[in-house]
C-alpha atoms as a printed R data frame, in Angstrom:
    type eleno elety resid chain resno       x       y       z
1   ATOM     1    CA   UNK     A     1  -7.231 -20.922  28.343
2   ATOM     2    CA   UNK     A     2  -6.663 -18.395  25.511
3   ATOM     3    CA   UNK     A     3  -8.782 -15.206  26.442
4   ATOM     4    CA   UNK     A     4  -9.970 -12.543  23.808
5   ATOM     5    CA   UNK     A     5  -8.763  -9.089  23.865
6   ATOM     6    CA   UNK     A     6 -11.780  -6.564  23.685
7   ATOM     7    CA   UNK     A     7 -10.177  -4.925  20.831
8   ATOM     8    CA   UNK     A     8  -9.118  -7.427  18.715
9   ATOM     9    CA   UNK     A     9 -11.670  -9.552  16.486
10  ATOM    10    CA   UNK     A    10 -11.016 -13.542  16.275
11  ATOM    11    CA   UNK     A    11 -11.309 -15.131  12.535
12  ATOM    12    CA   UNK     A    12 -15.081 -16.192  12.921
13  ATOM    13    CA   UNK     A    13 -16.663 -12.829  11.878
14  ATOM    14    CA   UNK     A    14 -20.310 -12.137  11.850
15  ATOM    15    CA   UNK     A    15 -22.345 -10.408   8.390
16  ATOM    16    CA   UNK     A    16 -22.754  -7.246   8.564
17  ATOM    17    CA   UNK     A    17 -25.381  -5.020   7.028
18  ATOM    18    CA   UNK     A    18 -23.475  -1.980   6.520
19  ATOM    19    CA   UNK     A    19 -22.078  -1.075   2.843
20  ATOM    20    CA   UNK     A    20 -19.019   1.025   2.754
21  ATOM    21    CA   UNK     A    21 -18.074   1.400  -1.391
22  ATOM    22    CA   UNK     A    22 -14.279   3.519  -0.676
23  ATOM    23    CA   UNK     A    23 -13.100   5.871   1.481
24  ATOM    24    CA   UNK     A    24  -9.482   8.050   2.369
25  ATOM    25    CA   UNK     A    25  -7.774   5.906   4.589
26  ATOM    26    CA   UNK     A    26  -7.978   7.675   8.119
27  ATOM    27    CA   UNK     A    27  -5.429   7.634  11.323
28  ATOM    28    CA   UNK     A    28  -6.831   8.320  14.162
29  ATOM    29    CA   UNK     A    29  -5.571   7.199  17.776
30  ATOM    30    CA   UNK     A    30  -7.995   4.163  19.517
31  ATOM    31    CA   UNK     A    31  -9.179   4.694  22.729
32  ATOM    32    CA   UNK     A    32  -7.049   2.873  25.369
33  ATOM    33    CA   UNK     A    33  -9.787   2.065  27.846
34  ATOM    34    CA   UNK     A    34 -12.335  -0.768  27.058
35  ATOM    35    CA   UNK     A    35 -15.596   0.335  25.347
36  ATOM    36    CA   UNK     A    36 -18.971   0.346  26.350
37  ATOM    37    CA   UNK     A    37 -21.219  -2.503  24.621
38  ATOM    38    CA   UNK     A    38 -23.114   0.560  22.978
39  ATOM    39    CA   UNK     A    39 -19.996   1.670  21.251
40  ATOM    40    CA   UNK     A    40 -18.894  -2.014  20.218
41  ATOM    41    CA   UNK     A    41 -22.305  -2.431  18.738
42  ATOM    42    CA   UNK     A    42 -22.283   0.955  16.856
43  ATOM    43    CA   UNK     A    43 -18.680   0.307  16.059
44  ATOM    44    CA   UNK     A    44 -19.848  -3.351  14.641
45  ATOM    45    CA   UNK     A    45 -22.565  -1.696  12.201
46  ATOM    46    CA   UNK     A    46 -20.179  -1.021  10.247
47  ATOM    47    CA   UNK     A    47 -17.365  -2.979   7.223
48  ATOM    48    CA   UNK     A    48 -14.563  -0.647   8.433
49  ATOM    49    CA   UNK     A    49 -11.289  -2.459  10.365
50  ATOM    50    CA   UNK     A    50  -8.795  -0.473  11.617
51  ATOM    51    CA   UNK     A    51  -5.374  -2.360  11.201
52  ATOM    52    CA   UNK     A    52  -3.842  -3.598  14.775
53  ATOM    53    CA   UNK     A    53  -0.176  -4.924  14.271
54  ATOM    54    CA   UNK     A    54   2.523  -2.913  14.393
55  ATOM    55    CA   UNK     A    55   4.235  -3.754  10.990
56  ATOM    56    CA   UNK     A    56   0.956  -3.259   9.395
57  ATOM    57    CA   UNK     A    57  -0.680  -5.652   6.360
58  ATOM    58    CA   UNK     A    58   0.142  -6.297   2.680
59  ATOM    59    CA   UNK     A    59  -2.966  -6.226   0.103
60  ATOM    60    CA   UNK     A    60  -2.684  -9.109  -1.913
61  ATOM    61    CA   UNK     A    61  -4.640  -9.928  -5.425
62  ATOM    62    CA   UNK     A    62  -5.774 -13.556  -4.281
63  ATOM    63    CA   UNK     A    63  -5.813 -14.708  -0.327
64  ATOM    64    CA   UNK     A    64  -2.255 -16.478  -0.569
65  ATOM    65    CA   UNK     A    65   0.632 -14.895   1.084
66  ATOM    66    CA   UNK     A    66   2.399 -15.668  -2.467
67  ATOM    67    CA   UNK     A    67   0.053 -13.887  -5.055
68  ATOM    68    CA   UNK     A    68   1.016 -10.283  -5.770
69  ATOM    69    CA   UNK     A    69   1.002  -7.718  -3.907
70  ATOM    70    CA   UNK     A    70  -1.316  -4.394  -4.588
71  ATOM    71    CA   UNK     A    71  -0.612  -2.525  -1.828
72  ATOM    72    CA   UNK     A    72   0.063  -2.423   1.894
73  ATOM    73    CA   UNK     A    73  -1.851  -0.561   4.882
74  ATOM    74    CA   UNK     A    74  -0.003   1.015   7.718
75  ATOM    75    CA   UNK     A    75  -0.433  -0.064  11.805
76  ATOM    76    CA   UNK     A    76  -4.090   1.866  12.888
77  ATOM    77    CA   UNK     A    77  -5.294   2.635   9.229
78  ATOM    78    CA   UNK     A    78  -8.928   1.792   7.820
79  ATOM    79    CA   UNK     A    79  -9.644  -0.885   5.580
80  ATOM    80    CA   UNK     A    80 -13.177  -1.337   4.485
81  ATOM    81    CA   UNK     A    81 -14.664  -4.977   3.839
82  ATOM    82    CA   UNK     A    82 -16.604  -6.241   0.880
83  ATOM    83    CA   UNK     A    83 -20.311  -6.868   1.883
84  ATOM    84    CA   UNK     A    84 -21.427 -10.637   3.167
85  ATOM    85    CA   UNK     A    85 -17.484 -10.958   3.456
86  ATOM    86    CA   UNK     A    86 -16.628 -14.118   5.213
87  ATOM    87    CA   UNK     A    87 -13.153 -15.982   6.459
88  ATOM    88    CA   UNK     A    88 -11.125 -17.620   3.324
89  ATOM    89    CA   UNK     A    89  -8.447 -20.388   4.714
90  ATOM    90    CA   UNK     A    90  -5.342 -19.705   3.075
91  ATOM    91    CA   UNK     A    91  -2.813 -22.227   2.471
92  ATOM    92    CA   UNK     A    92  -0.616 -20.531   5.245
93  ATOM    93    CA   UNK     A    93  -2.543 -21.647   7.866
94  ATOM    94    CA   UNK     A    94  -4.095 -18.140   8.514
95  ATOM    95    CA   UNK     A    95  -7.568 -16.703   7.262
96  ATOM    96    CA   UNK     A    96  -7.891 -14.065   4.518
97  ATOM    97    CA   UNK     A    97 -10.630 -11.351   4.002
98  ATOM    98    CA   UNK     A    98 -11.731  -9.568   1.148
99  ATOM    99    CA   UNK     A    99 -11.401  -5.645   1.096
100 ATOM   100    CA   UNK     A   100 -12.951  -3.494  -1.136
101 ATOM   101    CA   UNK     A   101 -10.780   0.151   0.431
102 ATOM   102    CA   UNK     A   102  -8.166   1.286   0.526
103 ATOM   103    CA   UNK     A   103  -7.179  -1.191  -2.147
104 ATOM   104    CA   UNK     A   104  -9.699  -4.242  -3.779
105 ATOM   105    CA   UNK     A   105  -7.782  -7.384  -2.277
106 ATOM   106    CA   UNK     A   106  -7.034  -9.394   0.280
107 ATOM   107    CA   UNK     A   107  -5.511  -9.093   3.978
108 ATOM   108    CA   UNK     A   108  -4.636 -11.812   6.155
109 ATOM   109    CA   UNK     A   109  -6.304 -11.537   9.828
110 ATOM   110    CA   UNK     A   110  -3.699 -13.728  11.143
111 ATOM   111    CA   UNK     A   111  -3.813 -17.681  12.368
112 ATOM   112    CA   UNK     A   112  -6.490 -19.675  12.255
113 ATOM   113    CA   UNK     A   113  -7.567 -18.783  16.140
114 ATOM   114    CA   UNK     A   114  -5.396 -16.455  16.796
115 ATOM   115    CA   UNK     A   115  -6.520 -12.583  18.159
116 ATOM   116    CA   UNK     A   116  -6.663 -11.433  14.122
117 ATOM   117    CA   UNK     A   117  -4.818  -8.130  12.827
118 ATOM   118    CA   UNK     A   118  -8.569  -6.203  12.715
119 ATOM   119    CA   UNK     A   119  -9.452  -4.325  14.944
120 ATOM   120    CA   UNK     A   120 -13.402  -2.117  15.515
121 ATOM   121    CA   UNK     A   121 -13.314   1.294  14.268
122 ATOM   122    CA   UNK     A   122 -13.911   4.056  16.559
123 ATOM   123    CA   UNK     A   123 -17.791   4.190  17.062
124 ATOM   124    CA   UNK     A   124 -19.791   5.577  13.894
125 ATOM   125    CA   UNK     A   125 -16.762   6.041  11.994
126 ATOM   126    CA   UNK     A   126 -17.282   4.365   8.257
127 ATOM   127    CA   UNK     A   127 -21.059   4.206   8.861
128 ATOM   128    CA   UNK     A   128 -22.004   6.557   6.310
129 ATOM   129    CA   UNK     A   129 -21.097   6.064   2.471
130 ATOM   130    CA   UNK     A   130 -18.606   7.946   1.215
131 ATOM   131    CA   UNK     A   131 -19.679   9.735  -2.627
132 ATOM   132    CA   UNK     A   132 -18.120   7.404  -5.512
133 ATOM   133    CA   UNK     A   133 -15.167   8.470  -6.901
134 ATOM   134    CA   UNK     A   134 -16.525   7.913 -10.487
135 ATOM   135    CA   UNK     A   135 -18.780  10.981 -10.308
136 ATOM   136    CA   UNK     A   136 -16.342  13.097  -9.207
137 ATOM   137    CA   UNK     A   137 -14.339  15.863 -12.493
138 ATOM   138    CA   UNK     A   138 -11.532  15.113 -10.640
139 ATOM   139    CA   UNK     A   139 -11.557  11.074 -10.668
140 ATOM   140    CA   UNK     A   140  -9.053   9.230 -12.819
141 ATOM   141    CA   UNK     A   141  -8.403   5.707 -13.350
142 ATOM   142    CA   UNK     A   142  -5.179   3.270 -14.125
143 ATOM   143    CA   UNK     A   143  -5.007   2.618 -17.680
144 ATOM   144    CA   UNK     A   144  -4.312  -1.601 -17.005
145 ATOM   145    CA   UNK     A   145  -3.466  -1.561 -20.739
146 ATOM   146    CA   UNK     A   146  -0.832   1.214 -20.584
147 ATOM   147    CA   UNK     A   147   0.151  -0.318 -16.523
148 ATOM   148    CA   UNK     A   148  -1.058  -4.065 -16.171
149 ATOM   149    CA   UNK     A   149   0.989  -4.229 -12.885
150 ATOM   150    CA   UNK     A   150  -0.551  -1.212 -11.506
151 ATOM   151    CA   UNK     A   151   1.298   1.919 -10.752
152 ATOM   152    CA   UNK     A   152   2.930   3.540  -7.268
153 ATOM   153    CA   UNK     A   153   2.015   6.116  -4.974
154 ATOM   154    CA   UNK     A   154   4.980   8.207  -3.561
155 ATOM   155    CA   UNK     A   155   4.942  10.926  -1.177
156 ATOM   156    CA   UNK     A   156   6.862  13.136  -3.584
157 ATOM   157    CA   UNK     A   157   7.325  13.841  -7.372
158 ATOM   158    CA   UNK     A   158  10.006  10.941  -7.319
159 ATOM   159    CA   UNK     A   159  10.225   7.298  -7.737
160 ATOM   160    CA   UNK     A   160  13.330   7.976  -5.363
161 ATOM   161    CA   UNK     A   161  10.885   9.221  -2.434
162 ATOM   162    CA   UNK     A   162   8.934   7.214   0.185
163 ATOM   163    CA   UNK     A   163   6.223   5.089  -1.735
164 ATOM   164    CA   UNK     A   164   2.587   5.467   0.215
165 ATOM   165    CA   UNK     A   165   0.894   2.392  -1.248
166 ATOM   166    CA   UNK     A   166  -0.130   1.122  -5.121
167 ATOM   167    CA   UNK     A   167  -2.469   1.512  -7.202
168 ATOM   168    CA   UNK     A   168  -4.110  -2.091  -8.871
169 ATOM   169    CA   UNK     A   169  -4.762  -1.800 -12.872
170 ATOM   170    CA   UNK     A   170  -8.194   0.191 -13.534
171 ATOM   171    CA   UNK     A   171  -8.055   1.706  -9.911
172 ATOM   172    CA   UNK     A   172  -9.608   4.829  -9.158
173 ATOM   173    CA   UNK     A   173  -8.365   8.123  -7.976
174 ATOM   174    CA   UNK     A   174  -9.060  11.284  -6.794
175 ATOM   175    CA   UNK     A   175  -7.151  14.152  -7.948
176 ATOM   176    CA   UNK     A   176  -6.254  17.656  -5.642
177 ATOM   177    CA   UNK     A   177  -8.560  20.286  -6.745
178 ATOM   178    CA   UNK     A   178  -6.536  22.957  -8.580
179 ATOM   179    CA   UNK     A   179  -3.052  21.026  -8.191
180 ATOM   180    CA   UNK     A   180  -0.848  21.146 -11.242
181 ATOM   181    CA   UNK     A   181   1.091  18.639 -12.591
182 ATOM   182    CA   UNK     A   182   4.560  18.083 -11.796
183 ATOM   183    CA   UNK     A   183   7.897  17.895 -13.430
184 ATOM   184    CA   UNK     A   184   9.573  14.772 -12.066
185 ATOM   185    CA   UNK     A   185  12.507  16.133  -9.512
186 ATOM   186    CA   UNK     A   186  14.936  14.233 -10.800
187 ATOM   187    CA   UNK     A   187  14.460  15.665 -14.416
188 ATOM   188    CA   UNK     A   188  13.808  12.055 -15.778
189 ATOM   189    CA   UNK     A   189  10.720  12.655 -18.436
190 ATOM   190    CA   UNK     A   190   7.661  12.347 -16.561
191 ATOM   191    CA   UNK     A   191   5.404  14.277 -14.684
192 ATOM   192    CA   UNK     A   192   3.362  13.948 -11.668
193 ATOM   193    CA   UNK     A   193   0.143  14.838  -9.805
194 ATOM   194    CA   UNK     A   194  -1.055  15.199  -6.857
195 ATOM   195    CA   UNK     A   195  -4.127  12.800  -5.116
196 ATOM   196    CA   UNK     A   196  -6.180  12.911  -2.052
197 ATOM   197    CA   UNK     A   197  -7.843   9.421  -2.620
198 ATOM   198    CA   UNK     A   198  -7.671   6.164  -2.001
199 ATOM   199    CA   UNK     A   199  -4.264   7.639   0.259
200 ATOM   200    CA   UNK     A   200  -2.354  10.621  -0.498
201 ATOM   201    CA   UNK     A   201   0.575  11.232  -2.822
202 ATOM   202    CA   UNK     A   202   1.722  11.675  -6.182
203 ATOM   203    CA   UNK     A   203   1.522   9.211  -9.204
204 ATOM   204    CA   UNK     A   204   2.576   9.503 -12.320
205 ATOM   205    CA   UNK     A   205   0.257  11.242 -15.135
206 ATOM   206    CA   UNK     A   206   1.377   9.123 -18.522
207 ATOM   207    CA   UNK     A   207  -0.758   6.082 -17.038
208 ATOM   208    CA   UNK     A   208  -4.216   7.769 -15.863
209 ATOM   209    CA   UNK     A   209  -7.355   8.162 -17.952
210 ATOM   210    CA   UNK     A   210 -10.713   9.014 -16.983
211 ATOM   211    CA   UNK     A   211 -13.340   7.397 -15.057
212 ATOM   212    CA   UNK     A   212 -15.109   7.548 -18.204
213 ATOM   213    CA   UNK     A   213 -12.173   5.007 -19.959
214 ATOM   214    CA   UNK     A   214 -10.683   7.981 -22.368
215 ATOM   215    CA   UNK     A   215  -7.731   9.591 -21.939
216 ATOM   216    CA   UNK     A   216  -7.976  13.422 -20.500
217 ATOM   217    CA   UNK     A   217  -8.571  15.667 -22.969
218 ATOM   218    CA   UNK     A   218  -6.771  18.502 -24.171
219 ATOM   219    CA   UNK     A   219  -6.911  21.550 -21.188
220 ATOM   220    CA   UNK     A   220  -8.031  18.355 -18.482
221 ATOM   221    CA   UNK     A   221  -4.221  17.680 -17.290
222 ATOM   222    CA   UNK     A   222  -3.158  20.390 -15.269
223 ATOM   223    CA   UNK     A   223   0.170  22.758 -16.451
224 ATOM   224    CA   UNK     A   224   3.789  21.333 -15.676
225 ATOM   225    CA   UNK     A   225   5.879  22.982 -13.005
226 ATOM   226    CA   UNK     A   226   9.451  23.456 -12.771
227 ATOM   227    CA   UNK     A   227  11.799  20.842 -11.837
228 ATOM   228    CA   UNK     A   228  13.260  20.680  -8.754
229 ATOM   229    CA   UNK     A   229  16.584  19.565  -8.757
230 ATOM   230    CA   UNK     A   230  18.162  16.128  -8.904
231 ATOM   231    CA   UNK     A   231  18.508  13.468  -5.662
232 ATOM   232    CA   UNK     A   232  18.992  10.184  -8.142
233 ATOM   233    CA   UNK     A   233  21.485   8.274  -6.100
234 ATOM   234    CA   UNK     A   234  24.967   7.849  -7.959
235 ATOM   235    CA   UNK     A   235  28.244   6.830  -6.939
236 ATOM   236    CA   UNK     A   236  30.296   3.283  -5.713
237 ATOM   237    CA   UNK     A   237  27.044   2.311  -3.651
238 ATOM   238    CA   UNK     A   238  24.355   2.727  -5.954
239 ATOM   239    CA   UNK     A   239  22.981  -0.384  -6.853
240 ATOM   240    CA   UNK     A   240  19.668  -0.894  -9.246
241 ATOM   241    CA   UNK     A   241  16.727  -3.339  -8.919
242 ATOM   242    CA   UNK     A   242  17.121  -5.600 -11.703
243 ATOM   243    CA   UNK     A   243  13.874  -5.869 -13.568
244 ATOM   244    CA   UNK     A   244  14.097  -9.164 -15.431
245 ATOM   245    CA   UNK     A   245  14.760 -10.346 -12.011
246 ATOM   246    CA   UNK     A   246  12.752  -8.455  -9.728
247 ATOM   247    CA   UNK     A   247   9.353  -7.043 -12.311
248 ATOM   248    CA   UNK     A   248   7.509  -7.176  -8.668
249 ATOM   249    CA   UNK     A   249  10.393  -4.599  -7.578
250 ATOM   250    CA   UNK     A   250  11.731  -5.055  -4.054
251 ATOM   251    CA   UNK     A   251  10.754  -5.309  -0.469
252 ATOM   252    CA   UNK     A   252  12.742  -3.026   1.927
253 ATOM   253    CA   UNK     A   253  12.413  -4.664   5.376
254 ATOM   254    CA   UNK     A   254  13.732  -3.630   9.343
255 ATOM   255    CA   UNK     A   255  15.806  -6.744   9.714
256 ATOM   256    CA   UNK     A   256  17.598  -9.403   7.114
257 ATOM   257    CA   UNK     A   257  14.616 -11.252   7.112
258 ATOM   258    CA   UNK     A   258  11.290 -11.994   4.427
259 ATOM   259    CA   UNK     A   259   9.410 -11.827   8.117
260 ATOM   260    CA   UNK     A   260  10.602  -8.866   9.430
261 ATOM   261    CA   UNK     A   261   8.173  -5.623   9.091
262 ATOM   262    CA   UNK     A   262   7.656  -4.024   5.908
263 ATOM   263    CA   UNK     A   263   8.825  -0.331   5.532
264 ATOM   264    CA   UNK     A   264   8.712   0.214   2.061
265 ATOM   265    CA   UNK     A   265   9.266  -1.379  -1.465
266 ATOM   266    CA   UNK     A   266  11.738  -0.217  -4.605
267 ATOM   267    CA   UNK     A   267  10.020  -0.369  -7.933
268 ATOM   268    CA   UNK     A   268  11.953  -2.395 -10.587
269 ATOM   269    CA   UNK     A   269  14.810  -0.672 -12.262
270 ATOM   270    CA   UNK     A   270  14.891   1.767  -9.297
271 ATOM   271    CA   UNK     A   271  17.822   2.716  -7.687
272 ATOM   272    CA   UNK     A   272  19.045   2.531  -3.824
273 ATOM   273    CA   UNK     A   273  22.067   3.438  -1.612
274 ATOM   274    CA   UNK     A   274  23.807   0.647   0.040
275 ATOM   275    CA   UNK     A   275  25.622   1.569   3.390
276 ATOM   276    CA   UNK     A   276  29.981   1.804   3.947
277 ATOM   277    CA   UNK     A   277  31.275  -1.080   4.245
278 ATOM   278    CA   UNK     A   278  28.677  -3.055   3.427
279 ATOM   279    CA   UNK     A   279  28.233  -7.237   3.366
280 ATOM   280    CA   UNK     A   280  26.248  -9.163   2.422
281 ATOM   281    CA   UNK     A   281  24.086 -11.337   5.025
282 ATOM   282    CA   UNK     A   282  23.050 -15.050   5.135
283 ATOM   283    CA   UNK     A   283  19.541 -15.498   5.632
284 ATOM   284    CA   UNK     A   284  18.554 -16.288   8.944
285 ATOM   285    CA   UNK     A   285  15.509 -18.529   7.893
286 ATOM   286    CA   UNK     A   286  18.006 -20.381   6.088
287 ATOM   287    CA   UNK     A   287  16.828 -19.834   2.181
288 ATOM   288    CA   UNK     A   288  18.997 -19.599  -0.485
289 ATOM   289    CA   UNK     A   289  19.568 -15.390  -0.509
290 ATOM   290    CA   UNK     A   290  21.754 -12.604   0.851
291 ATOM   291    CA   UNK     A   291  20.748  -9.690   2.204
292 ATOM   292    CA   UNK     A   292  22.281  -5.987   2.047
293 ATOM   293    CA   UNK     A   293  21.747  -3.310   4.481
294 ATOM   294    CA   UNK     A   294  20.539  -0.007   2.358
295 ATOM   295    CA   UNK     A   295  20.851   4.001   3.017
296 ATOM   296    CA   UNK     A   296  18.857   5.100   0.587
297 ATOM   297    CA   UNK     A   297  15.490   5.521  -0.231
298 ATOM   298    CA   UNK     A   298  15.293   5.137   3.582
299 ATOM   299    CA   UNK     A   299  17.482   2.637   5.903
300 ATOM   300    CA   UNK     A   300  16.703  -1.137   5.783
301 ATOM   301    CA   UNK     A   301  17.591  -4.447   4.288
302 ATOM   302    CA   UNK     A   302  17.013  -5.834   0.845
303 ATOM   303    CA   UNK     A   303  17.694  -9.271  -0.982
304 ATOM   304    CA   UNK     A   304  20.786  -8.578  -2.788
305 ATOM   305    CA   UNK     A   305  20.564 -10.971  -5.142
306 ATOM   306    CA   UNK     A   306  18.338  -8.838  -7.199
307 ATOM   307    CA   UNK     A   307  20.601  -6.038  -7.495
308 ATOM   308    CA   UNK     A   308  22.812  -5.084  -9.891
309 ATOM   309    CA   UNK     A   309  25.637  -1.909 -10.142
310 ATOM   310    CA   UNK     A   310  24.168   1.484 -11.230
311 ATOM   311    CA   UNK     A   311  25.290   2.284 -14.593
């Protein structure tokens, strides 16, 4: 007889009251010992999750593993749910819910009665509502005319660094007071700025307006600084994403496999380092790809038939 963890919530979900409208995702570490009803009940008052497997989730635009991705959320991060949120089957044989934080979208909570990937958040945490972004001087939104598919968050002034998350089309975001804008460090012609909100790291300035809907005005964007240097890989093992291929960009996962964890993405026409000696591997779920173990932006597999050589 299958027995319910404490921590873990199954796919039958109550209503809650509570209405949480965004919010910085948080890490904090979860109690290991069971809680106390009181705290499960404060803890239940709530719409914030905290994520609970390992290779974390995948924000999707519709609840169907194949509709586009907006984001992802790491193991033991926040998400917030929409209001009156319920279960959605998905045609996957798992059950979807609606989030309105980090990103708008969907997250699968795993099989239909099966332990779910939500978890409670730590008692009181999420309860109160957070100021709207959209008041803020320093909000700024995704121009979806300029960036229909949304833009990337990277931990550095790079499209070559770690990506954090994306950003969905008309998403908002919350600049870092008095942080200027930067050159792009590998001297291609962009800039970047900084953000605290809805995760941290830079995006790109040429596809933010403001809340408002009109483009900063003159004196708004903060100064350019200095580039710093160049890290754009080159060589016999570059290889680029191919666009017209790949306009999703790719997946960079921990094993030669579509199921094996996510731990981090390559935006189309971006560029990667494959490792020495390199071949290319059948896939073990037996469709009708390769895969190519990768250096560069960080060490993992990708489908190589999306790649082509680095001109």
């Amino acid at each position: 007889m299958f027995t319910k963890k404490p921590w873990r919530y199954s796919t039958t979900l109550v209503t809650l009251g509570a209405i949480v409208l965004g919010v910085v995702p948080v890490r904090a570490t979860i109690a290991s010992r069971t809680p106390g009803r009181s705290a499960i009940a404060q803890a239940e008052t709530s719409l914030c999750r905290r994520v609970s497997v390992r290779e974390g989730l995948i924000v999707r635009q519709r609840p169907d593993p194949n509709s586009p991705r907006i984001g992802s959320v790491e193991y033991n991060s926040a998400v917030y749910l929409v209001e009156g949120y319920r279960g959605i089957p998905g045609p996957d044989n798992r059950v979807w819910l609606e989030i309105v934080a980090p990103y708008p979208g969907y997250v699968s909570n795993g099989e239909v009665n099966g332990e779910g990937n939500l978890g409670p958040c730590t008692p009181g945490e999420g309860t109160a509502t957070p100021p709207q972004l959209s008041t803020s001087p320093l909000c700024r939104k995704v121009n979806g005319e300029v960036a229909p598919q949304g833009i990337a968050v990277y931990s550095d002034a790079s499209r070559f660094s770690t990506p954090r998350g994306n950003l969905p089309p008309n998403g908002l975001v919350l600049l870092r007071a008095n942080s200027p804008a930067i050159a792009d460090k590998n001297g291609e012609s962009r800039s970047w700025v900084e953000i605290t909100s809805p995760v941290e790291g830079f995006i790109s300035t040429e596809n933010l307006i403001l809340c408002s809907g009109s483009p900063p005005a003159t004196g708004q964007t903060p100064p350019v600084a200095r580039p710093q240097g160049s890290r754009i890989p080159r060589g016999p093992l570059c290889r680029q994403v191919e666009p017209r291929v790949a306009p999703q960009g790719l997946a960079i996962r921990a094993r030669p496999s579509e199921f094996s964890e996510y731990v981090g993405g390559v935006e189309p026409g971006g560029r990667m380092t494959l490792v020495e000696n390199y071949r290319l591997i059948p896939d073990p779920n037996g469709n009708s790809r390769n895969w190519v173990e990768i250096l560069a932006p960080y060490p993992g597999f990708v489908s190589a038939d999306n790649l082509i050589m680095c001109p």
